[in-house]
Each structure stands twice: as C-alpha cells, then as structure tokens.
Short mmCIF file of C-alpha atoms in Angstrom, two decimals:
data_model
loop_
_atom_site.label_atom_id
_atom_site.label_comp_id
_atom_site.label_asym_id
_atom_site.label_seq_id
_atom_site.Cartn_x
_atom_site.Cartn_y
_atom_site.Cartn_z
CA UNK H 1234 26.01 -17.24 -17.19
CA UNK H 1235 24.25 -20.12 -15.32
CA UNK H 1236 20.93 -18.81 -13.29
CA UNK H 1237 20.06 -20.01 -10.14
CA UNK H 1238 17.09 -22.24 -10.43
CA UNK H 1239 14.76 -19.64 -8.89
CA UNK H 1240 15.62 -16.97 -11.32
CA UNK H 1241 15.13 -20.00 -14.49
CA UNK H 1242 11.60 -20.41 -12.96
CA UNK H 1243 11.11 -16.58 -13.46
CA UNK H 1244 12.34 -16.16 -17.04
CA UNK H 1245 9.71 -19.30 -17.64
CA UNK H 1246 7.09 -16.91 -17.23
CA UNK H 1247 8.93 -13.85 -18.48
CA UNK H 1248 8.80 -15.92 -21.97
CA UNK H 1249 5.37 -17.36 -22.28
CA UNK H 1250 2.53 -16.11 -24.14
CA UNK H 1251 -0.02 -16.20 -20.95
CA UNK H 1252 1.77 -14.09 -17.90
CA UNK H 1253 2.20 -10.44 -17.96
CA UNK H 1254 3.62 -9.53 -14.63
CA UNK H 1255 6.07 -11.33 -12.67
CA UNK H 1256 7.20 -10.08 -8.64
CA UNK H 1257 10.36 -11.82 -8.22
CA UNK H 1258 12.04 -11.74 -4.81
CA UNK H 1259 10.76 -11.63 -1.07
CA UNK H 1260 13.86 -11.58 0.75
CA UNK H 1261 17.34 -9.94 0.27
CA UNK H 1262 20.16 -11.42 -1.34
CA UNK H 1263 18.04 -13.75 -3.98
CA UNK H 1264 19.26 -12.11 -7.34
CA UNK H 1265 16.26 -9.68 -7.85
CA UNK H 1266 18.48 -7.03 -9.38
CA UNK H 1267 20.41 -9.18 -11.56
CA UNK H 1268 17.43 -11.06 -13.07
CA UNK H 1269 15.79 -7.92 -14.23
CA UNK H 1270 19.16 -7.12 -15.49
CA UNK H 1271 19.60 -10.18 -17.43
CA UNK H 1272 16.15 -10.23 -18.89
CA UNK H 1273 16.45 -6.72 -20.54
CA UNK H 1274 19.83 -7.09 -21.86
CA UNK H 1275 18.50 -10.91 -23.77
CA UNK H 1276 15.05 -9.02 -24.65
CA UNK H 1277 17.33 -5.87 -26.45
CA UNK H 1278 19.87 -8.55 -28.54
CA UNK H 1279 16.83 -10.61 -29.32
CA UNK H 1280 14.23 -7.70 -30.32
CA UNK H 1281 16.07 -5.18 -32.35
CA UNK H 1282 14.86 -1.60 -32.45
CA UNK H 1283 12.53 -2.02 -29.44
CA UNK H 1284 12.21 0.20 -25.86
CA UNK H 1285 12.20 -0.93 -22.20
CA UNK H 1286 12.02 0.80 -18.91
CA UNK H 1287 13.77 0.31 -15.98
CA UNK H 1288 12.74 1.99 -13.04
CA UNK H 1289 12.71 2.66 -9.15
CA UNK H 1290 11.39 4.69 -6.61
CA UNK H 1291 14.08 7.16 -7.04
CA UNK H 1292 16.36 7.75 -10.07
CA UNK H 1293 19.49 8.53 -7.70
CA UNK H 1294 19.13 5.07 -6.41
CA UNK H 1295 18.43 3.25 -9.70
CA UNK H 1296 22.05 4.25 -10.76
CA UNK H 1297 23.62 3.82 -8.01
CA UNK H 1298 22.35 0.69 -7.23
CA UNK H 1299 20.53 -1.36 -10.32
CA UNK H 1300 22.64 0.26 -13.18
CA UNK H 1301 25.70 -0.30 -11.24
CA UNK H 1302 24.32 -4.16 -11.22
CA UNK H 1303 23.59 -4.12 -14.77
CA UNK H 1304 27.07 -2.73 -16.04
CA UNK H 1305 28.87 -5.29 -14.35
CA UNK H 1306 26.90 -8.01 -15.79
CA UNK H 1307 27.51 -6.62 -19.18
CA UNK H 1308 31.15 -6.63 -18.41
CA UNK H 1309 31.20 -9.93 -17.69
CA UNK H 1310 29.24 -11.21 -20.53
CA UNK H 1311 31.28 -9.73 -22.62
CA UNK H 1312 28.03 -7.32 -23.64
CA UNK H 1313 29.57 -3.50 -22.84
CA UNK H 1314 30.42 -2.64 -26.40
CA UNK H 1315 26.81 -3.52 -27.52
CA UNK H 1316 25.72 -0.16 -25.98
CA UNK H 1317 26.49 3.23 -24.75
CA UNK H 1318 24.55 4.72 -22.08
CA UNK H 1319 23.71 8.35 -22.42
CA UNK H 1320 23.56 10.15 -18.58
CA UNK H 1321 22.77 12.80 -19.33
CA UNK H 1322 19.42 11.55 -21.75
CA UNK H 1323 19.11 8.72 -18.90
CA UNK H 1324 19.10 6.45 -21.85
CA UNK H 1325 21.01 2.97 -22.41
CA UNK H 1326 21.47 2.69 -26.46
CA UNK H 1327 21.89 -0.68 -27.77
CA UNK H 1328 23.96 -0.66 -30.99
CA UNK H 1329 21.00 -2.63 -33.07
CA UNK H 1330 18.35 0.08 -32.41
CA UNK H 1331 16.91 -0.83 -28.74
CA UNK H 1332 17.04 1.60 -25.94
CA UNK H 1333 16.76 0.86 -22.25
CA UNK H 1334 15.04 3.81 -20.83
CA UNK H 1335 15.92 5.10 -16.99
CA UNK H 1336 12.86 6.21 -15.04
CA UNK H 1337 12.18 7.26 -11.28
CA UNK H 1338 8.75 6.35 -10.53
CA UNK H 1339 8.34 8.13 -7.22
CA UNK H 1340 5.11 9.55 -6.71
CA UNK H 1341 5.55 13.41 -6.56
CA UNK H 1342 2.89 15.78 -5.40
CA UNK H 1343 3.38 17.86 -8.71
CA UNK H 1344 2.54 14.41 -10.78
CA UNK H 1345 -0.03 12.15 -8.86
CA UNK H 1346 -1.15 11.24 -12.01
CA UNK H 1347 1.91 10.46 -13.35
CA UNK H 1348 1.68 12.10 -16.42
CA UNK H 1349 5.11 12.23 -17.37
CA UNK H 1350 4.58 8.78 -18.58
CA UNK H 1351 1.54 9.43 -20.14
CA UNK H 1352 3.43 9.48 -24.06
CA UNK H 1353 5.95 6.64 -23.05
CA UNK H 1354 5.67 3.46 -25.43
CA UNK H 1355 7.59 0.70 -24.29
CA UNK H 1356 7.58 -3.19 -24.99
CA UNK H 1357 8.46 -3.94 -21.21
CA UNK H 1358 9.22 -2.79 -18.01
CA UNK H 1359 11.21 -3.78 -15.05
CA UNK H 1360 10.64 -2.10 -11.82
CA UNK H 1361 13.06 -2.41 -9.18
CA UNK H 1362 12.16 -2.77 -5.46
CA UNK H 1363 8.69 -2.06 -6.70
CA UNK H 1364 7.33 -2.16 -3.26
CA UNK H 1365 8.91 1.47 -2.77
CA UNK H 1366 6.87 2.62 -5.34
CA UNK H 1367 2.98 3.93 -5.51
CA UNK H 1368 0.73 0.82 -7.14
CA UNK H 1369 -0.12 3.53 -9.56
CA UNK H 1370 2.76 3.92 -10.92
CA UNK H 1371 2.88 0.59 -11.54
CA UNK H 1372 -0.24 0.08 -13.40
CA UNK H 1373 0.76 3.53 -15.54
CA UNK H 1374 3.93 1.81 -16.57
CA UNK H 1375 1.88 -1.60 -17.78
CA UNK H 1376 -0.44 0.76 -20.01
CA UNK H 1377 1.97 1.95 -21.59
CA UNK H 1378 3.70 -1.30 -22.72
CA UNK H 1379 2.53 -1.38 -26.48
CA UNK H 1380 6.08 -0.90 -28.49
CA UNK H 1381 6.46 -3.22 -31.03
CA UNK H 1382 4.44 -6.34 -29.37
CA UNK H 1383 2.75 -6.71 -32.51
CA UNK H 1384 6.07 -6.82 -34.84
CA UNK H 1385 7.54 -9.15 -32.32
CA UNK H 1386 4.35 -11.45 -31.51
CA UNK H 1387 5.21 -10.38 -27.65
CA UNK H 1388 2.44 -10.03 -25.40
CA UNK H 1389 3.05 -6.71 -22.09
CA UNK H 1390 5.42 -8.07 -19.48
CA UNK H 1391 6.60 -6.65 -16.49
CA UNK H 1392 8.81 -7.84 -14.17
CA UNK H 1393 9.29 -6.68 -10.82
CA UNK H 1394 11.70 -7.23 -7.82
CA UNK H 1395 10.77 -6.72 -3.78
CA UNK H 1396 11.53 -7.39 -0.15
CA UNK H 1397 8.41 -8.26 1.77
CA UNK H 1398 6.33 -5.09 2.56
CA UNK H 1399 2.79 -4.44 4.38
CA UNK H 1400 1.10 -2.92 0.62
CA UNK H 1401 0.15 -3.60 -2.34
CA UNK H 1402 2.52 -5.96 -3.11
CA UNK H 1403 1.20 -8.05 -0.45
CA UNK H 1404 -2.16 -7.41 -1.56
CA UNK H 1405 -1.60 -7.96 -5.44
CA UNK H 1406 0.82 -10.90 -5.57
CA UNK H 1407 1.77 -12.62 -2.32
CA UNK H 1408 -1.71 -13.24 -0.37
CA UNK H 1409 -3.10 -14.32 -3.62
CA UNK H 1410 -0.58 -16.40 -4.55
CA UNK H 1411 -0.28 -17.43 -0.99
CA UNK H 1412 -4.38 -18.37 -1.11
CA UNK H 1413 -4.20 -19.79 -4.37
CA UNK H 1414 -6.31 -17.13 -6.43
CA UNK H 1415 -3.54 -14.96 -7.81
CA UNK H 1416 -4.52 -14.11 -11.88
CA UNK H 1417 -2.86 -16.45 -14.56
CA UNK H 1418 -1.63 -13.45 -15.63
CA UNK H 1419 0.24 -12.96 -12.73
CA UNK H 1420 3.41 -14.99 -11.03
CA UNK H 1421 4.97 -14.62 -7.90
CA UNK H 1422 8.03 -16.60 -7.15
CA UNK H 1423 9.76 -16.41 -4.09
CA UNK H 1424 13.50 -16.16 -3.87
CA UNK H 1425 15.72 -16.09 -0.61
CA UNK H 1426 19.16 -15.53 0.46
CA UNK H 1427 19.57 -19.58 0.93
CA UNK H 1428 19.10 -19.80 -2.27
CA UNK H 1429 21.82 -18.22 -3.75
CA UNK H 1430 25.40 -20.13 -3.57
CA UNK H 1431 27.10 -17.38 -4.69
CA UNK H 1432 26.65 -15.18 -1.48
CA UNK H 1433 29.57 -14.75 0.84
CA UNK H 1434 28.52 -16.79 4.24
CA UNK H 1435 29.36 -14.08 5.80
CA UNK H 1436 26.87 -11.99 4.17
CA UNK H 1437 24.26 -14.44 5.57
CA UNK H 1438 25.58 -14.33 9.10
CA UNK H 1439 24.82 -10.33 9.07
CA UNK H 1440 21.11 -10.78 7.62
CA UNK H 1441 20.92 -13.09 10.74
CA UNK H 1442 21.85 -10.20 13.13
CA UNK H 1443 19.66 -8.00 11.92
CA UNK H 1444 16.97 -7.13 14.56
CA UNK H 1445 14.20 -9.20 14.81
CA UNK H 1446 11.95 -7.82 12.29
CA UNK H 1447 13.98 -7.17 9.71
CA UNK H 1448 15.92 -10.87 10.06
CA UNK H 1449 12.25 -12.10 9.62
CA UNK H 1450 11.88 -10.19 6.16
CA UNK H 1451 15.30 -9.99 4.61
CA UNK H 1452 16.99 -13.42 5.55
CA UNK H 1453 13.76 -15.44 6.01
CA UNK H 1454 11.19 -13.71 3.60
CA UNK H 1455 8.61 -13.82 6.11
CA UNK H 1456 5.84 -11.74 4.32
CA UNK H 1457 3.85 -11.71 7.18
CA UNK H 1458 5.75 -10.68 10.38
CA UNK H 1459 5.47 -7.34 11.48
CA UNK H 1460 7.12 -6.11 15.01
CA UNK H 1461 6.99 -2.00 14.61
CA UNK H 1462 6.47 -0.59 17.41
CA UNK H 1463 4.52 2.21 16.28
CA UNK H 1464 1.64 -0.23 15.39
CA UNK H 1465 -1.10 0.62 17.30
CA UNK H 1466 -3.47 -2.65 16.18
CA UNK H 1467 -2.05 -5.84 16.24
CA UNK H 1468 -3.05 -8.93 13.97
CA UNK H 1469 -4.86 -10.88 16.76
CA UNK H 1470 -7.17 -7.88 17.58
CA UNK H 1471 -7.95 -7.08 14.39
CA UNK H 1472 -8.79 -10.89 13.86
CA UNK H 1473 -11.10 -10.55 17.01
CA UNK H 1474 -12.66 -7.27 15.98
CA UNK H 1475 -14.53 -9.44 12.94
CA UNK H 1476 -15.41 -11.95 15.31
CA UNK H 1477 -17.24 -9.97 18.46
CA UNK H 1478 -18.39 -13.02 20.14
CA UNK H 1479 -17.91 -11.28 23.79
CA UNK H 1480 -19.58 -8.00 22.87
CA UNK H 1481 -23.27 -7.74 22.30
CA UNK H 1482 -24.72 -4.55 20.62
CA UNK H 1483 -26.97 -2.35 22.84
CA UNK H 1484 -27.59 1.56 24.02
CA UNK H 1485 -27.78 3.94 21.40
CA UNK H 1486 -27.31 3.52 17.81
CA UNK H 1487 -24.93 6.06 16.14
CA UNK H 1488 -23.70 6.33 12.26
CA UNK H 1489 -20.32 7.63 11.25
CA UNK H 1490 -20.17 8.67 7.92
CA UNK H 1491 -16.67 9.13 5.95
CA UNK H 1492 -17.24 11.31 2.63
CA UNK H 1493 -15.99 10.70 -0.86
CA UNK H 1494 -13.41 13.44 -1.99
CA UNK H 1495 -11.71 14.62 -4.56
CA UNK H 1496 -9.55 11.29 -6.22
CA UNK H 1497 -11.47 8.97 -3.72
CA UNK H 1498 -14.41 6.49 -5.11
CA UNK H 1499 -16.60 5.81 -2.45
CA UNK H 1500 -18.54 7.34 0.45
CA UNK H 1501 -18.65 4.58 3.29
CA UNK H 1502 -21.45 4.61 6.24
CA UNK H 1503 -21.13 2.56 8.86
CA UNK H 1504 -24.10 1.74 11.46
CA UNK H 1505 -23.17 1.20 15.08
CA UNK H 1506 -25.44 -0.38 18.27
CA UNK H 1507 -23.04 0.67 21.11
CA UNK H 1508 -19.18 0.07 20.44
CA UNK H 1509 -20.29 -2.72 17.55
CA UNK H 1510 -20.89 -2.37 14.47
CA UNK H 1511 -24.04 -4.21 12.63
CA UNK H 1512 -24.07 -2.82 9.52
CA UNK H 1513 -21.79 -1.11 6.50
CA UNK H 1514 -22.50 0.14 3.28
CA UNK H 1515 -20.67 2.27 0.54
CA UNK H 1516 -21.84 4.15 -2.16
CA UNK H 1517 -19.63 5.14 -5.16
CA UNK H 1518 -18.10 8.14 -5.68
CA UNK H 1519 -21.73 10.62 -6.40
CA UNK H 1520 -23.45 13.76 -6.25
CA UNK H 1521 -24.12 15.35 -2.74
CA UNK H 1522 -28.07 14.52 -2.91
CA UNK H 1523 -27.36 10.43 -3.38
CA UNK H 1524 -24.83 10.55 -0.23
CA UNK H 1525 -27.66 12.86 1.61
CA UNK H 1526 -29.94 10.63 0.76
CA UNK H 1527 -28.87 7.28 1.20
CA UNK H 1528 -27.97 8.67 5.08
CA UNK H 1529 -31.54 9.96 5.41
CA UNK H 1530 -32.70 6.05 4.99
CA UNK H 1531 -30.46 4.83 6.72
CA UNK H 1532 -31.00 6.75 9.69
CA UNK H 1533 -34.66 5.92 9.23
CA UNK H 1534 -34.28 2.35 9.02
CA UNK H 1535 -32.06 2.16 12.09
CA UNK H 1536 -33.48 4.39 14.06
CA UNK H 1537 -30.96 6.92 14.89
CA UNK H 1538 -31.25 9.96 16.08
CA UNK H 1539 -30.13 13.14 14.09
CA UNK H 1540 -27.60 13.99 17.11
CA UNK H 1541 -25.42 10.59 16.56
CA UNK H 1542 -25.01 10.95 12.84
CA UNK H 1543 -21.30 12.58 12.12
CA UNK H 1544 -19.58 12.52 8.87
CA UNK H 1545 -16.44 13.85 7.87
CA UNK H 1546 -16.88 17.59 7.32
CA UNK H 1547 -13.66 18.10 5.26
CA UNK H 1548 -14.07 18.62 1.43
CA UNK H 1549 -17.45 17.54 -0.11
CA UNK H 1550 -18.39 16.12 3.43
CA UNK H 1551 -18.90 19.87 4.70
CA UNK H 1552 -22.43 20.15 2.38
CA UNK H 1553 -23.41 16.68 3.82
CA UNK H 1554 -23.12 18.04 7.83
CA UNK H 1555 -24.82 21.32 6.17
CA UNK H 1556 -27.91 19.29 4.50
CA UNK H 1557 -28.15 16.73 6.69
CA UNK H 1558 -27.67 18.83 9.65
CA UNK H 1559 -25.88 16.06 11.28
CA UNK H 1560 -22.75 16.61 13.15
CA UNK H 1561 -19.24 17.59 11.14
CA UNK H 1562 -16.01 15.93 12.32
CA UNK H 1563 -12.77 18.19 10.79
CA UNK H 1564 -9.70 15.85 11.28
CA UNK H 1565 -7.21 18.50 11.70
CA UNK H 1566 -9.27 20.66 14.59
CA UNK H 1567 -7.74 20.53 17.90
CA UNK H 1568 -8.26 17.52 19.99
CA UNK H 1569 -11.08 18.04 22.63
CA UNK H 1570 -10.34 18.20 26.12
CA UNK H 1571 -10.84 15.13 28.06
CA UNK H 1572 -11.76 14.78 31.36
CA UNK H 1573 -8.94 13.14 34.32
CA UNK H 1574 -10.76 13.08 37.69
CA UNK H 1575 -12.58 15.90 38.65
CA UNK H 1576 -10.68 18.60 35.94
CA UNK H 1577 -10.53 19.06 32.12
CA UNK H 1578 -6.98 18.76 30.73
CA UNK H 1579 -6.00 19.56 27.22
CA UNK H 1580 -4.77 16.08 26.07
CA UNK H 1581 -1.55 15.43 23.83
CA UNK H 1582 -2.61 14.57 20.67
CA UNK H 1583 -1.87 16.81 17.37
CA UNK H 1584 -5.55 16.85 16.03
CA UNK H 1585 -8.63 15.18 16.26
CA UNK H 1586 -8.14 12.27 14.04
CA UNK H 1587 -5.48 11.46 16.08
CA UNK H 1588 -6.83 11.51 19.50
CA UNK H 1589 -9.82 9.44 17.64
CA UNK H 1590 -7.51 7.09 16.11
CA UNK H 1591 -5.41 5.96 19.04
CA UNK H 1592 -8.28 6.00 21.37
CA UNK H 1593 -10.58 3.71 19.02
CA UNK H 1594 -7.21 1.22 18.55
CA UNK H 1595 -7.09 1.23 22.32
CA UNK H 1596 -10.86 0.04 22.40
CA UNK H 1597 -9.98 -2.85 19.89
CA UNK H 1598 -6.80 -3.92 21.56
CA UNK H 1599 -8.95 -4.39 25.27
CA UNK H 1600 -12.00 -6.10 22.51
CA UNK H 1601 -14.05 -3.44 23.75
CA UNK H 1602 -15.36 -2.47 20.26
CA UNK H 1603 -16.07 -5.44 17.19
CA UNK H 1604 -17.93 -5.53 13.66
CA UNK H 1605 -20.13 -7.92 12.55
CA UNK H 1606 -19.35 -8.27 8.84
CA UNK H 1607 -19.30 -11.65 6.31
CA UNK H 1608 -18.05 -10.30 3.37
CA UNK H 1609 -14.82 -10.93 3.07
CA UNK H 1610 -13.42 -8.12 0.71
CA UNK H 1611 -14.41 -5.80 3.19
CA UNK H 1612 -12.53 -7.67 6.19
CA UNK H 1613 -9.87 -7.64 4.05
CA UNK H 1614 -9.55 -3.86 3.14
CA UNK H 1615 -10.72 -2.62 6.47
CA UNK H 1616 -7.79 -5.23 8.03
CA UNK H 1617 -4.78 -3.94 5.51
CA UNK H 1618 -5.51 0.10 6.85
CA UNK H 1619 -5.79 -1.18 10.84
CA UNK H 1620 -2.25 -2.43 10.24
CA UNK H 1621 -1.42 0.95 9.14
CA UNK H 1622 -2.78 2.85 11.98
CA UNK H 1623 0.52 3.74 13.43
CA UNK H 1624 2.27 6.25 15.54
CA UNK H 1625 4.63 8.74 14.00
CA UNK H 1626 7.62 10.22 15.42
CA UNK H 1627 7.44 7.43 18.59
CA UNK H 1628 11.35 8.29 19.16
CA UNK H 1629 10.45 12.45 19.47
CA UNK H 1630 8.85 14.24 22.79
CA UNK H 1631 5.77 16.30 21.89
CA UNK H 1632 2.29 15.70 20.79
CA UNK H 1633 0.86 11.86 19.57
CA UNK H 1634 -0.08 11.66 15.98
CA UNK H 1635 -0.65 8.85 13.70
CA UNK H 1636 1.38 8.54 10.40
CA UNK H 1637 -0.89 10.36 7.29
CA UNK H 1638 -3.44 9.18 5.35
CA UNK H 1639 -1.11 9.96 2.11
CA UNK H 1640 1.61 7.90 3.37
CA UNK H 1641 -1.09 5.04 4.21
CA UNK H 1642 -2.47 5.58 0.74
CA UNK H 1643 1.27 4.95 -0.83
CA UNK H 1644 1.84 1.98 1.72
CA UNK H 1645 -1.63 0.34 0.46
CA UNK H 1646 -2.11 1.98 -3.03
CA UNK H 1647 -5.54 3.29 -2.48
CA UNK H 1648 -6.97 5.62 -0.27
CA UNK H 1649 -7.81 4.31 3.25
CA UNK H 1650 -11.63 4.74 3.38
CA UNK H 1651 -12.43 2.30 5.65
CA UNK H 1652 -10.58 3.53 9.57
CA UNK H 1653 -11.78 6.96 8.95
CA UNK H 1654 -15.58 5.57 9.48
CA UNK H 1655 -14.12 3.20 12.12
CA UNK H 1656 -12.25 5.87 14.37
CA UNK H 1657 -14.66 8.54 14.32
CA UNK H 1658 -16.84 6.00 16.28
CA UNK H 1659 -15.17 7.44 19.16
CA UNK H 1660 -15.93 11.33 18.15
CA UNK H 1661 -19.05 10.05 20.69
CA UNK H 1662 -17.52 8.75 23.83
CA UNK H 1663 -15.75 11.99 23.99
CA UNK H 1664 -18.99 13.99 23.57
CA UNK H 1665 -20.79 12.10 25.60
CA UNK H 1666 -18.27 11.43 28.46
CA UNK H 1667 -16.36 14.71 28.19
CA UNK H 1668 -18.79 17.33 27.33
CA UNK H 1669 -17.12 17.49 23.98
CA UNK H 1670 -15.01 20.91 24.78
CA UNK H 1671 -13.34 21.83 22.23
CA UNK H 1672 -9.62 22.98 23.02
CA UNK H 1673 -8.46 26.44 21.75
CA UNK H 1674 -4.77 27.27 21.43
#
C-alpha cells in the first residue's frame, strides 16, 4: 500500500531512535486513522510477542470508528488471518504472539488518576483523536511504554492523530512547533484534506460548506481560528490586556488571592493599582502558614489595606480568609445584587464566579482593565484560560454561567489557576459600587 507523502514523513519519525511522540493530523480527511493503523499492524509482524495500545476518548467510538478503519486495511493487505480479535477481552491477537490492546482513555470522575493503567506494559501506543482526551491520560499511557524496548532495541513511541483544538495539543505540539521550540523528541506534522488524492471531491466540497469555523479547522487546518460564540474574550483583547498602554494604575491597591487545592500546585496572588495589575507571584503548592505568610508581605510591601485582600475561600482557601482575616470569595454563593438606577435588582447570573467572570471579560473587551507582566510563560498560561472563559448553555433561557473549571481543566490539561485571581478583581467594584448585598433565594 503506497502512503501519501505526509503519512511517509510520519513513519520517518515513528522509526528513528531520537523521537518519541508524533501528533499527526490537523485537519480532517488527511489519513490520521489509517496511519496509526498501518504503523501497529508493521510494528506487530515485525516485533513478535510484543503489546500496543490503541486508544480514544471513548471505547464505543474506537470500534466503531478506528477498528472499523483498521479491519479494512487488514483486509486489503491481505493481513486478516494474521489475527483474531477478541470483543469481548477488547484484545486484537496477532498469530506470532503480539496483542493490540483496546483502551478508552476518557477521563472518568471514578479514575482521575487513571489508575486502570497503572499495571499496563506496552511497547507503544497510538491514541486516536487525542485532542478528545485529558493530557493526562496521555502522559499515563507514555509511562507505561516499557514492553520489550530492550529485546527489540526500540526506544517509547507514541503516535497520535487530531483535528485542531484550543488545548493541550495546541500547547504541546503545534505552537511549539509553530515557534520553532517544540522538543526533538517531539514531531508534529501537519496533514490536510488537499493532501489526500484518494478523497472523493465531493467529500471536499462538504468540508467547504461547513460553517465558518469549522471549514477553518477541518478543510483548512487552521489551528488558530476560533469563532464560538460563547467566547467571552477575544484574541485582540487579550493581546491588549498585556500591553495596557491606555490605562495607568491609580486609586486603591487591592490583592486577589486564588488558593492551592486539593490536585492543584500553586497558590497565585496577584497585586492590583486600580483595574491594572503591577504585580503577580505564585507560590507552590504549601502549608497554610507559607500562603499566610507570603500575603502578609505582600500586603506590607504594597501597601494594601486588610479590607481589599480576598482570596478564594473554598477548600484550603477558607483557613487563609480565617488567618488572614481578609475577605473570603465562595464561587458558588449567589451572585450579589447590583444596583440599575435608583433600585437593587437580583441579577441573572448562576453564582458568583459567574457574575465575576463575565463582568471582568466585559472590562477587558472595553480595555478598561490590563496587566503589566514580561514573562512570557505567564502571558501564555493566563492567555490559553481567557480563551476558555466562555458562556454555557448560550442557546437556553435562564440564568448566565460560564462553562466549569473541570471542563476548562480537560480543554487545557491543567487546572486554570490563573482567571480565578483575574476575575475576582471585580468581587470589588461590586462591593464598592453596589453595597455588596448579598442575594438570598
């Protein structure tokens, strides 16, 4: 079977002795499925006795989908009496020892750790549409490539396949690659629908109708384009929020404080002169008396007063508001009442992190609130979560909300520490302007 010249470039790297993880892909219709297909059928017949994983987000889709791929390629290669596959052991059993191993890598609330992987041995992986699953999962399936390397002289390889998507895949693979910094041990190669002779033009024509957004990813890979409508920040105001040339800090100085929890690493304080901010620091994930502390000198050496300190009260941050006697922000409460003309109305947001959220986009949107911040890993991180900041449910009547912090966490793959400090900025415009009533019922 003759590959098309983008998938040759990716079985270069899926057979040297310096790469070790491969994404392969960035549009629809560029062979993704069929590669990985191809490369764990040669890597059975060529390693005898040796285990691989294939994998998606969800098993139901993996078979209905990738192994539906894979058994017609075997078919026509001649290759379907060099296995049986086992559906009920989710197991593909090559007759000269190797097994193919089926695995859904969705990230359930019962296994955040993924565990159930935890006594897997494999000699390689492929992960299909890895962009639908959690970045952990990922790097659980690379420790666990170890099977017979040694035997074989193979070094851990993974290959996976994706459409262009807003997370870690972005992150990991396309921006670095894209910048020119992405590991040796890493390869992205990009693969579109042009590329592939073999697709019906017809096919083509209906990527081409798609609407705007998703003709942008699937038919022209465009990694970068995002039109949903639930986005509350767009690019160009998050680009201007790092660069607060028409805002000068003055007023009061206030400090917003967003904890370290349980699974989270760091406890991030951020320093405020008005609506900008002028300084950030983080602490790793520590005891109670470091985070307590380090606020303490900040607040000295910035001169705040103990009444504009907040920090998030939920978790571990409820003995910081207790110690510090600073004020506690609880993201579920209910929203406070804000104030239209001369009367209070209860407003129609679901909690308090969401009335803070959408109100502190709509201050960066109208440049009304900026950052002053030169390191770059920071822009970066604190950038990727404003592009999350999103409405849920836009299509449904009822109270505004903003998607969850667990689905921003699986979009990303890591927790998003950096809006929390950011929105509760605006915990004291509504104190301040409103009286900060709190709404009951």
């Amino acid at each position: 079977m003759k590959l098309l010249p983008k998938q040759q470039h990716a079985v270069y790297f899926l057979k040297d002795k310096i790469t070790e993880e491969v994404l392969y892909g960035g549009a629809a219709g560029g062979g993704k499925s069929a590669l990985g297909c191809l490369w764990l059928m040669e890597m059975c017949g060529r390693h005898p006795g040796t285990r691989w994983l294939l994998g998606r987000s969800k098993l139901k889709t993996l078979k209905e989908t990738t192994l539906s791929t894979f058994f017609e390629l075997a078919k026509q290669l001649r290759l379907s009496r060099q296995f049986k596959y086992k559906a009920t052991e989710n197991i593909i059993y090559w007759n000269n020892g190797s097994q193919i191993i089926l695995k859904d890598l969705f990230l359930y609330p019962s296994d955040p750790n993924f565990d159930s992987l935890g006594s897997l041995e494999i000699s390689g992986a492929f992960i299909d549409e890895c962009n639908q699953v959690h970045y952990h999962a990922w790097q659980i399936v690379k420790s666990r490539i170890r099977y017979k390397l040694t035997e074989y002289k193979l070094i851990p390889k993974m290959l996976g396949s994706c459409n262009p998507a807003k997370n870690w895949a972005y992150k990991e693979f396309y921006k670095p690659h894209r910048d020119g910094v992405l590991p040796i041990y890493r390869r992205f190669i990009q693969s579109l629908p042009t590329d592939n002779p073999h697709l019906h033009p017809s096919y083509l024509q209906s990527l081409l109708r798609l609407d705007k957004n998703s003709r942008e990813r699937l038919y022209f890979g465009n990694w970068e384009y995002d039109d949903d409508p639930a986005t509350l920040i767009d690019n160009d105001s998050i680009a201007d929020y790092f660069k607060p040339h028409h805002l000068s800090p003055g007023g009061l100085k206030y400090m917003t404080i967003d904890v370290a929890r349980k699974g989270r690493d760091k406890t991030v304080f951020r320093i405020w002169h008005g609506w900008v901010c002028i300084a950030r620091e983080s602490i790793a994930k520590s005891g109670l008396d470091e985070v307590v502390s380090r606020a303490k000198l900040l607040q000295i050496r910035h001169g705040i007063a103990l009444s504009n300190i907040v920090a998030d009260e939920d978790g571990v941050g409820g003995g910081v508001v207790d110690f510090l006697k600073c004020k506690g922000f609880v993201n579920n409460s209910s929203p406070l009442e804000m104030l239209e003309g001369n009367t209070y109305v209860k407003p129609n947001y679901d909690n308090l992190k969401s009335q803070c959220s959408i109100k502190m986009a709509e201050m960066i949107t109208n440049r009304l609130a900026g950052e002053l911040c030169d390191d770059d890993a920071v822009q970066q991180t604190t950038a990727e979560e404003m592009e999350q900041v999103k409405l849920k449910d836009i299509d449904k009547d009822g109270r505004q909300g903003i998607i969850p912090k667990d689905r921003i966490k699986d979009l990303i793959g890591r927790s998003p520490d950096e809006w929390d400090s950011i929105m509760m900025r605006y915990w004291f415009a509504l104190r301040k302007n409103y009286t900060a009533r709190i709404r009951v019922g």
